[in-house]
Short mmCIF file of C-alpha atoms in Angstrom, two decimals:
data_model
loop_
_atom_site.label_atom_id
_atom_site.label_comp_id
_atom_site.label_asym_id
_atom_site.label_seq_id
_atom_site.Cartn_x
_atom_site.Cartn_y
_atom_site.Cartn_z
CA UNK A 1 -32.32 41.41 96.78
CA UNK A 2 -29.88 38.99 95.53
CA UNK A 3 -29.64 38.52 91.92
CA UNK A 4 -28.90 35.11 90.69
CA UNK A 5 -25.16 35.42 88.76
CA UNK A 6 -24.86 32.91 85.83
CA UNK A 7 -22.66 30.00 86.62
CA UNK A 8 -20.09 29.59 83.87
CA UNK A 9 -19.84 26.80 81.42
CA UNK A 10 -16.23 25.25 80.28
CA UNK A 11 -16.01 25.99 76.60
CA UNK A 12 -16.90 22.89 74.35
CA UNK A 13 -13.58 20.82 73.46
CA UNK A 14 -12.73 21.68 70.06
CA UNK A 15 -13.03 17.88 69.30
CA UNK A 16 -16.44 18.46 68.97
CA UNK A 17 -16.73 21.25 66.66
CA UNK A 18 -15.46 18.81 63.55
CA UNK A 19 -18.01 17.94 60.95
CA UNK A 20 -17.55 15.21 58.49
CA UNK A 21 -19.63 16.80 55.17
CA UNK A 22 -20.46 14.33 52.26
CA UNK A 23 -19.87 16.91 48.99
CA UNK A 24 -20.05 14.35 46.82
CA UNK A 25 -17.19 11.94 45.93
CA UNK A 26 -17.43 9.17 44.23
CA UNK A 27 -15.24 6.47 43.39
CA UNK A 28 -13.84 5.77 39.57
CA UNK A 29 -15.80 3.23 37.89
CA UNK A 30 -14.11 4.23 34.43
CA UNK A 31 -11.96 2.25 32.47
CA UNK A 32 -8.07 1.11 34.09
CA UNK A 33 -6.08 1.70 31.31
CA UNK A 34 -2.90 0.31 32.46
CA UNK A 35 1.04 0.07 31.87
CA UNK A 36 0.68 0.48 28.48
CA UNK A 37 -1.41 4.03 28.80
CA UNK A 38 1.09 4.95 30.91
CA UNK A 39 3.87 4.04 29.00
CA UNK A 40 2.77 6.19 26.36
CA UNK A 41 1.88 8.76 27.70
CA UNK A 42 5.18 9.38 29.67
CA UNK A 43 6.91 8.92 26.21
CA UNK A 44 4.20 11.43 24.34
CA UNK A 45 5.13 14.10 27.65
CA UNK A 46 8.97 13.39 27.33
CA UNK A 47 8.90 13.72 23.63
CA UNK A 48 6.95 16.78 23.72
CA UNK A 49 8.92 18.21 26.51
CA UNK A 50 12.67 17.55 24.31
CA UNK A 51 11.49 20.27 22.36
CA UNK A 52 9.53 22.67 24.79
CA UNK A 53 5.59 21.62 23.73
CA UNK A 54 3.49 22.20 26.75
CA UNK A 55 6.36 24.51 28.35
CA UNK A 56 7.09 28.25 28.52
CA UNK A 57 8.03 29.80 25.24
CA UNK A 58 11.62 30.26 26.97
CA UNK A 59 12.06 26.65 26.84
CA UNK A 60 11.20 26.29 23.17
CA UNK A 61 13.63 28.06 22.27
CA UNK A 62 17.35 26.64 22.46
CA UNK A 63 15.49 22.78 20.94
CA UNK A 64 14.20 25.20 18.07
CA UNK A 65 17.14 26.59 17.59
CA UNK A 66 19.40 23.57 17.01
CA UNK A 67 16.50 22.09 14.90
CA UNK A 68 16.99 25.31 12.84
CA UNK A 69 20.67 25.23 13.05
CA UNK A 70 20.65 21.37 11.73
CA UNK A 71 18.18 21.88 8.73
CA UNK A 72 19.73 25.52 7.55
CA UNK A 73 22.64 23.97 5.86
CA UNK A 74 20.86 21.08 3.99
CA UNK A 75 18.70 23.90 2.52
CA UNK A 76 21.81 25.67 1.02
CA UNK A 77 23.07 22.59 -0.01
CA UNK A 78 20.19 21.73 -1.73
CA UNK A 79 19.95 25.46 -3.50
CA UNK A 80 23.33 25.15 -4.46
CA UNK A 81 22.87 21.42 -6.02
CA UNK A 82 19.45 22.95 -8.28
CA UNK A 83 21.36 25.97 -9.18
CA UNK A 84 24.17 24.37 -10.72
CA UNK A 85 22.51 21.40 -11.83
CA UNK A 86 24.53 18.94 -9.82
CA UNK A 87 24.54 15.00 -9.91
CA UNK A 88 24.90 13.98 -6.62
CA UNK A 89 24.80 15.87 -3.07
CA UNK A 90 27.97 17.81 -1.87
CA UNK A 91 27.53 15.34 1.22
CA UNK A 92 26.10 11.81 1.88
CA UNK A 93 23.66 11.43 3.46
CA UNK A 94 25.23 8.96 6.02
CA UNK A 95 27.84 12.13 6.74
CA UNK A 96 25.48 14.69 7.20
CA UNK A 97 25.23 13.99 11.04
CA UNK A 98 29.12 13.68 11.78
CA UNK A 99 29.65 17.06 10.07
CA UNK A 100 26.77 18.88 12.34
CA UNK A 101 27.73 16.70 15.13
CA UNK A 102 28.34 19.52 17.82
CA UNK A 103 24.71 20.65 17.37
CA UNK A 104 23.62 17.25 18.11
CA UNK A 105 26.05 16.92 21.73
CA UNK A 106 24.21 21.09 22.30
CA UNK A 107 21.13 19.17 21.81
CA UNK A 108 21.19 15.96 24.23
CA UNK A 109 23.25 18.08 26.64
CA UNK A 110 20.32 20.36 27.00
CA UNK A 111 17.51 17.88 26.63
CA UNK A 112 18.66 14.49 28.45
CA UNK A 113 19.21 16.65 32.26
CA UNK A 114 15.46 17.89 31.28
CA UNK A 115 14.64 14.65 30.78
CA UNK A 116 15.27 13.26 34.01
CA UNK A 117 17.18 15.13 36.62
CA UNK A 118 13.74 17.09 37.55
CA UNK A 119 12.74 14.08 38.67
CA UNK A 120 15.63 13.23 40.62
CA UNK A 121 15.67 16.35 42.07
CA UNK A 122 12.17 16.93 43.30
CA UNK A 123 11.53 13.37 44.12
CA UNK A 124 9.18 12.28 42.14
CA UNK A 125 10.03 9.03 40.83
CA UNK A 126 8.61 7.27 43.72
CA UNK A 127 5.43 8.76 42.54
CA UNK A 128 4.99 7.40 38.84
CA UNK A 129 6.08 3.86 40.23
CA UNK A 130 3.29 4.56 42.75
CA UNK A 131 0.88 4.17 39.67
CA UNK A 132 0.44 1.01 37.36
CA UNK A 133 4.06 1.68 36.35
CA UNK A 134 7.20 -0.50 36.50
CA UNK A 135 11.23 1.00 36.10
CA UNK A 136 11.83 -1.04 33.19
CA UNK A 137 8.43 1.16 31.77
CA UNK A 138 9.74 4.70 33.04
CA UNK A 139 13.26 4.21 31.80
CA UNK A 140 12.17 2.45 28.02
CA UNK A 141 9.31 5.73 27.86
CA UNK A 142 12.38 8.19 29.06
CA UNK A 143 15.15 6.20 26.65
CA UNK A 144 12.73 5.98 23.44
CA UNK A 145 11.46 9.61 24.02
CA UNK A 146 15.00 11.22 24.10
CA UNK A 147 16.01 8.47 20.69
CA UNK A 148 12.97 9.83 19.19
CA UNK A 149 13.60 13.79 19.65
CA UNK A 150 17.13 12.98 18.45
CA UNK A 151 16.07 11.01 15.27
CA UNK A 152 13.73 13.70 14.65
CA UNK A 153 16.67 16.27 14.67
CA UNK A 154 19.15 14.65 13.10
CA UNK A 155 16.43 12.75 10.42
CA UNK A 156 14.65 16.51 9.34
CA UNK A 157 18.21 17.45 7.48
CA UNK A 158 18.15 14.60 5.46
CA UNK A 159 14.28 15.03 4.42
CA UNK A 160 15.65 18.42 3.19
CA UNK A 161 18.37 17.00 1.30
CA UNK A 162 16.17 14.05 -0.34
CA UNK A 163 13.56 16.80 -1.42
CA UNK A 164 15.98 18.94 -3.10
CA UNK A 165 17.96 15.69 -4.91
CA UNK A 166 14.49 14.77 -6.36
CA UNK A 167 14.01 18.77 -7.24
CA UNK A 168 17.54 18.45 -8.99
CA UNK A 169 16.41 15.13 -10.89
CA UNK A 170 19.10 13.10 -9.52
CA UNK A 171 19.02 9.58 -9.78
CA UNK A 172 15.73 8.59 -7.74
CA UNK A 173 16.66 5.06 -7.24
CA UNK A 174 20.16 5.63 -6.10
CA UNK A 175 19.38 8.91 -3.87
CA UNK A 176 16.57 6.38 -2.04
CA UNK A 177 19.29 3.76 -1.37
CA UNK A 178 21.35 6.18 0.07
CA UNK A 179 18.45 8.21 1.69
CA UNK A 180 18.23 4.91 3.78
CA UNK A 181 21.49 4.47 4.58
CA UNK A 182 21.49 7.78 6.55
CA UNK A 183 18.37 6.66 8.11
CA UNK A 184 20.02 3.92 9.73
CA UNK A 185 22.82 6.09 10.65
CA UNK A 186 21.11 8.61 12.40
CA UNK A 187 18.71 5.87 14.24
CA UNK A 188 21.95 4.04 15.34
CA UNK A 189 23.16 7.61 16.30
CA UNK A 190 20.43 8.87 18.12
CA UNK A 191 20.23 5.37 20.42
CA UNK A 192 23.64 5.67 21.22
CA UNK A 193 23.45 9.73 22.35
CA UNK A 194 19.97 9.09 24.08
CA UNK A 195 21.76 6.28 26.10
CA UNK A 196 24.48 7.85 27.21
CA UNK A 197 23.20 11.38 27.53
CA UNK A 198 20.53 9.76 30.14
CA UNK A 199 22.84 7.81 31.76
CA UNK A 200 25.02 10.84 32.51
CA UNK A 201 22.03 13.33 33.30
CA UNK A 202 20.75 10.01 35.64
CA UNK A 203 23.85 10.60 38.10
CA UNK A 204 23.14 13.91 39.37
CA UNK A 205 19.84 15.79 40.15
CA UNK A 206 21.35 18.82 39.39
CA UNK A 207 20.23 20.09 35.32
CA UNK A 208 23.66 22.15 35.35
CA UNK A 209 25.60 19.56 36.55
CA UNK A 210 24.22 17.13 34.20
CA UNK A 211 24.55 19.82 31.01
CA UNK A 212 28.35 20.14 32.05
CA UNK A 213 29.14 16.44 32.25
CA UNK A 214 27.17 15.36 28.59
CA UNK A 215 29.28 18.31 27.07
CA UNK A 216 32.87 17.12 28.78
CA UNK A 217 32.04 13.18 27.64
CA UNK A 218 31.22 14.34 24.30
CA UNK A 219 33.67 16.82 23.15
CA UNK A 220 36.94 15.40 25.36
CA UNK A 221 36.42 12.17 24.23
CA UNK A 222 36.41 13.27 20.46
CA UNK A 223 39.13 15.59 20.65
CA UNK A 224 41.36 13.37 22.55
CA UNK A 225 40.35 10.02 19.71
CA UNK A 226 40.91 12.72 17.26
CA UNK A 227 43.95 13.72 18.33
CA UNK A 228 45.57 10.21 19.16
CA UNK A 229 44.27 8.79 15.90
CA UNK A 230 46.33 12.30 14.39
CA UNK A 231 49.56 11.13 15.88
CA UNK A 232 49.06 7.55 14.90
CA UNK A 233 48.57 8.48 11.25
CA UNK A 234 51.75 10.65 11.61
CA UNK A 235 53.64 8.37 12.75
CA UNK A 236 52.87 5.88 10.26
CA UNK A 237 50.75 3.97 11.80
CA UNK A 238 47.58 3.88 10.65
CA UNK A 239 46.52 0.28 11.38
CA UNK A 240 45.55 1.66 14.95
CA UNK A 241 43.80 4.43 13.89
CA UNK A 242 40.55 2.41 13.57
CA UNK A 243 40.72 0.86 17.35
CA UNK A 244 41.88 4.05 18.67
CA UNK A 245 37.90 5.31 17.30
CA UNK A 246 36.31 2.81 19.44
CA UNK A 247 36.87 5.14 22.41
CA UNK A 248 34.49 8.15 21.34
CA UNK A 249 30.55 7.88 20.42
CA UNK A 250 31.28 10.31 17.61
CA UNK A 251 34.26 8.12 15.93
CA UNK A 252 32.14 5.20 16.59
CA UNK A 253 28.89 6.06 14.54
CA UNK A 254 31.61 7.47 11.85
CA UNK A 255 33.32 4.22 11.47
CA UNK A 256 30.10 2.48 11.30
CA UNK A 257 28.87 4.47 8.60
CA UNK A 258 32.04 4.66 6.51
CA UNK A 259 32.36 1.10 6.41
CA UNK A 260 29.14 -0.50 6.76
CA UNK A 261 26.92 2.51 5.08
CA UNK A 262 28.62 3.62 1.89
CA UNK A 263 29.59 6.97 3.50
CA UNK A 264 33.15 8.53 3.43
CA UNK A 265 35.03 9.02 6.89
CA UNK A 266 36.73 11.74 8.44
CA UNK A 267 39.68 9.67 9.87
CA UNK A 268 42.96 11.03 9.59
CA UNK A 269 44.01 10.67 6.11
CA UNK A 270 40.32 9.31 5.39
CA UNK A 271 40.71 6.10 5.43
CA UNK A 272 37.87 4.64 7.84
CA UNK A 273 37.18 0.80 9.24
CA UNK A 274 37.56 -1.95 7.07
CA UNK A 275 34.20 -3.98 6.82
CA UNK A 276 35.28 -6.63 9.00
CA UNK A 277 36.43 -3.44 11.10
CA UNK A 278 32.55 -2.07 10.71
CA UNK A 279 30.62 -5.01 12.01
CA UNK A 280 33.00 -4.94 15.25
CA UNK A 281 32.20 -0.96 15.18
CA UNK A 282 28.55 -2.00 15.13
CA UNK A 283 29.04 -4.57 17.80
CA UNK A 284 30.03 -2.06 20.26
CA UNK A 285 27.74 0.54 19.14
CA UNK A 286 24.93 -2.12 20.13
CA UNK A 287 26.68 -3.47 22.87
CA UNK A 288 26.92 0.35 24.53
CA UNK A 289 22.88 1.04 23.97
CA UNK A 290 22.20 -2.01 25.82
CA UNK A 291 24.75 -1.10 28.56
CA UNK A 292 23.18 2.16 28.87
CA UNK A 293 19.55 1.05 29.26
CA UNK A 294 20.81 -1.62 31.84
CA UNK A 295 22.60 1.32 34.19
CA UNK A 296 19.59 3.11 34.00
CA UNK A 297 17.39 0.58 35.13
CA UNK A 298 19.80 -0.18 38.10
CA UNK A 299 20.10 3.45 38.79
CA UNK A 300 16.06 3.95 39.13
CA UNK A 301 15.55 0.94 40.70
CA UNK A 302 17.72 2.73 43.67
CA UNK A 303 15.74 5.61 43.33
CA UNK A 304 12.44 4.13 43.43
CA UNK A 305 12.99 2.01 46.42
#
């Protein structure tokens, strides 16, 4: 007897076998928050990110470090200036920051690359202006995050040295005055870094690349102001050593503060700017910040096309 065989059946197409499953999402009827949320919040991350908040304990280190290194000698300062009973500070408060000045190049050489070259490098720029987010709002939160670490580290120092001229009952009314003046120093200081310590970092996605070139700027064009103003002096002419500082960030923020802030300079023979010499200091100080934020807003929007 014959026995019926099954006739067999082409498998299903595997276009069938997809489901569509509602789990449950719903749309955002929350609050839009905006540019400025965003704004803020990329300079609060930034910020928090110059000195290794939010990070691995590995990258707190090295920011901690120089903040250490920076406030270590204002405390022995002070200690020496209660011991003996001293009338004024061994340093102004204007000077404090020239003196520790190859801290603060460690510093933005370290921080600016962290600061942007990630995003360079892993492409993610095209993501935050993806989001209620313009370039002139990335590079201001990026610009005024890196400023703000740096004020932070150079401004700590001369909290320190205030504290301990009030413990030492020196004058309150002139320590204030001068308090300020190295307030403004260290503000016009930590612009001028942050800009050009971003704008550097900004060229190359690469963090060791970027580290390199902020230390190179920073240290060849001090040595080589330092060492031209040097053979000016020497040779007896010292009416160029003041233009010859124009050419170094360092020199610059001295001459400022020798001649506009009450503070003494470490020019060769030290003898800084005139005043009228100052205000054209301060000029290009200025001048430089805004060039700085202007190359960076060309540079990401390149990058965020």
């Amino acid at each position: 007897m014959a026995v019926d065989q099954p006739v067999p059946t082409a498998p299903a197409p595997s276009g069938d076998q997809s489901r569509i499953h509602d789990i449950g999402y719903r749309g955002y009827d929350g609050p839009r928050l905006g540019r400025a949320y965003a704004r803020r919040s990329l300079y609060s991350q930034s910020l928090r990110g110059a000195y290794g908040l939010g990070r691995s304990a590995k990258s707190k280190v090295l920011p901690m470090l120089l903040f250490a290194v920076m406030c270590v000698p204002a405390a022995i300062m002070v200690a020496v200036a209660v011991t003996t009973k001293a009338h004024d500070l061994p340093v102004p408060y204007s000077r404090y920051a020239i003196i520790m000045q190859a801290v603060i190049s460690l510093f933005v050489a370290s921080q600016a690359p962290q600061s942007v070259s990630r995003d360079l490098r892993f492409k993610t720029v095209p993501l935050y202006f993806s989001r209620p987010i313009e370039t002139a709002d990335y590079v201001l939160a990026k610009f005024a995050a890196l400023a703000s670490a740096l004020f932070i580290l150079t401004g700590g120092p001369l909290i320190v040295l205030f504290v301990g001229s009030l413990l030492a009952k020196m004058g309150v009314a002139h320590q204030s005055e001068k308090f300020g003046e190295g307030l403004v120093t260290v503000a016009l200081l930590s612009l001028l870094f942050a800009g050009i310590g971003l704008v550097i970092a900004a060229v190359t996605p690469r963090r060791g690349f970027g580290i390199a070139a902020v230390i190179a700027v920073m240290t060849i064009s001090y040595g080589a102001v330092s060492t031209l103003q040097a053979i000016a002096d020497s040779r007896d002419n010292s009416g160029s050593v003041p233009w010859i500082g124009l050419f170094s960030p360092v020199t610059l923020i001295d001459g400022v503060q020798s001649a506009l802030l009450g503070g003494t300079s470490s020019f060769p023979g030290g003898v800084g700017p005139s005043t009228g010499e100052g205000f054209v200091y301060l000029i290009v100080v200025l001048g430089l910040i805004a060039a700085s934020y202007g190359l960076l807003l060309r540079r990401y929007k390149k990058v965020g096309l």
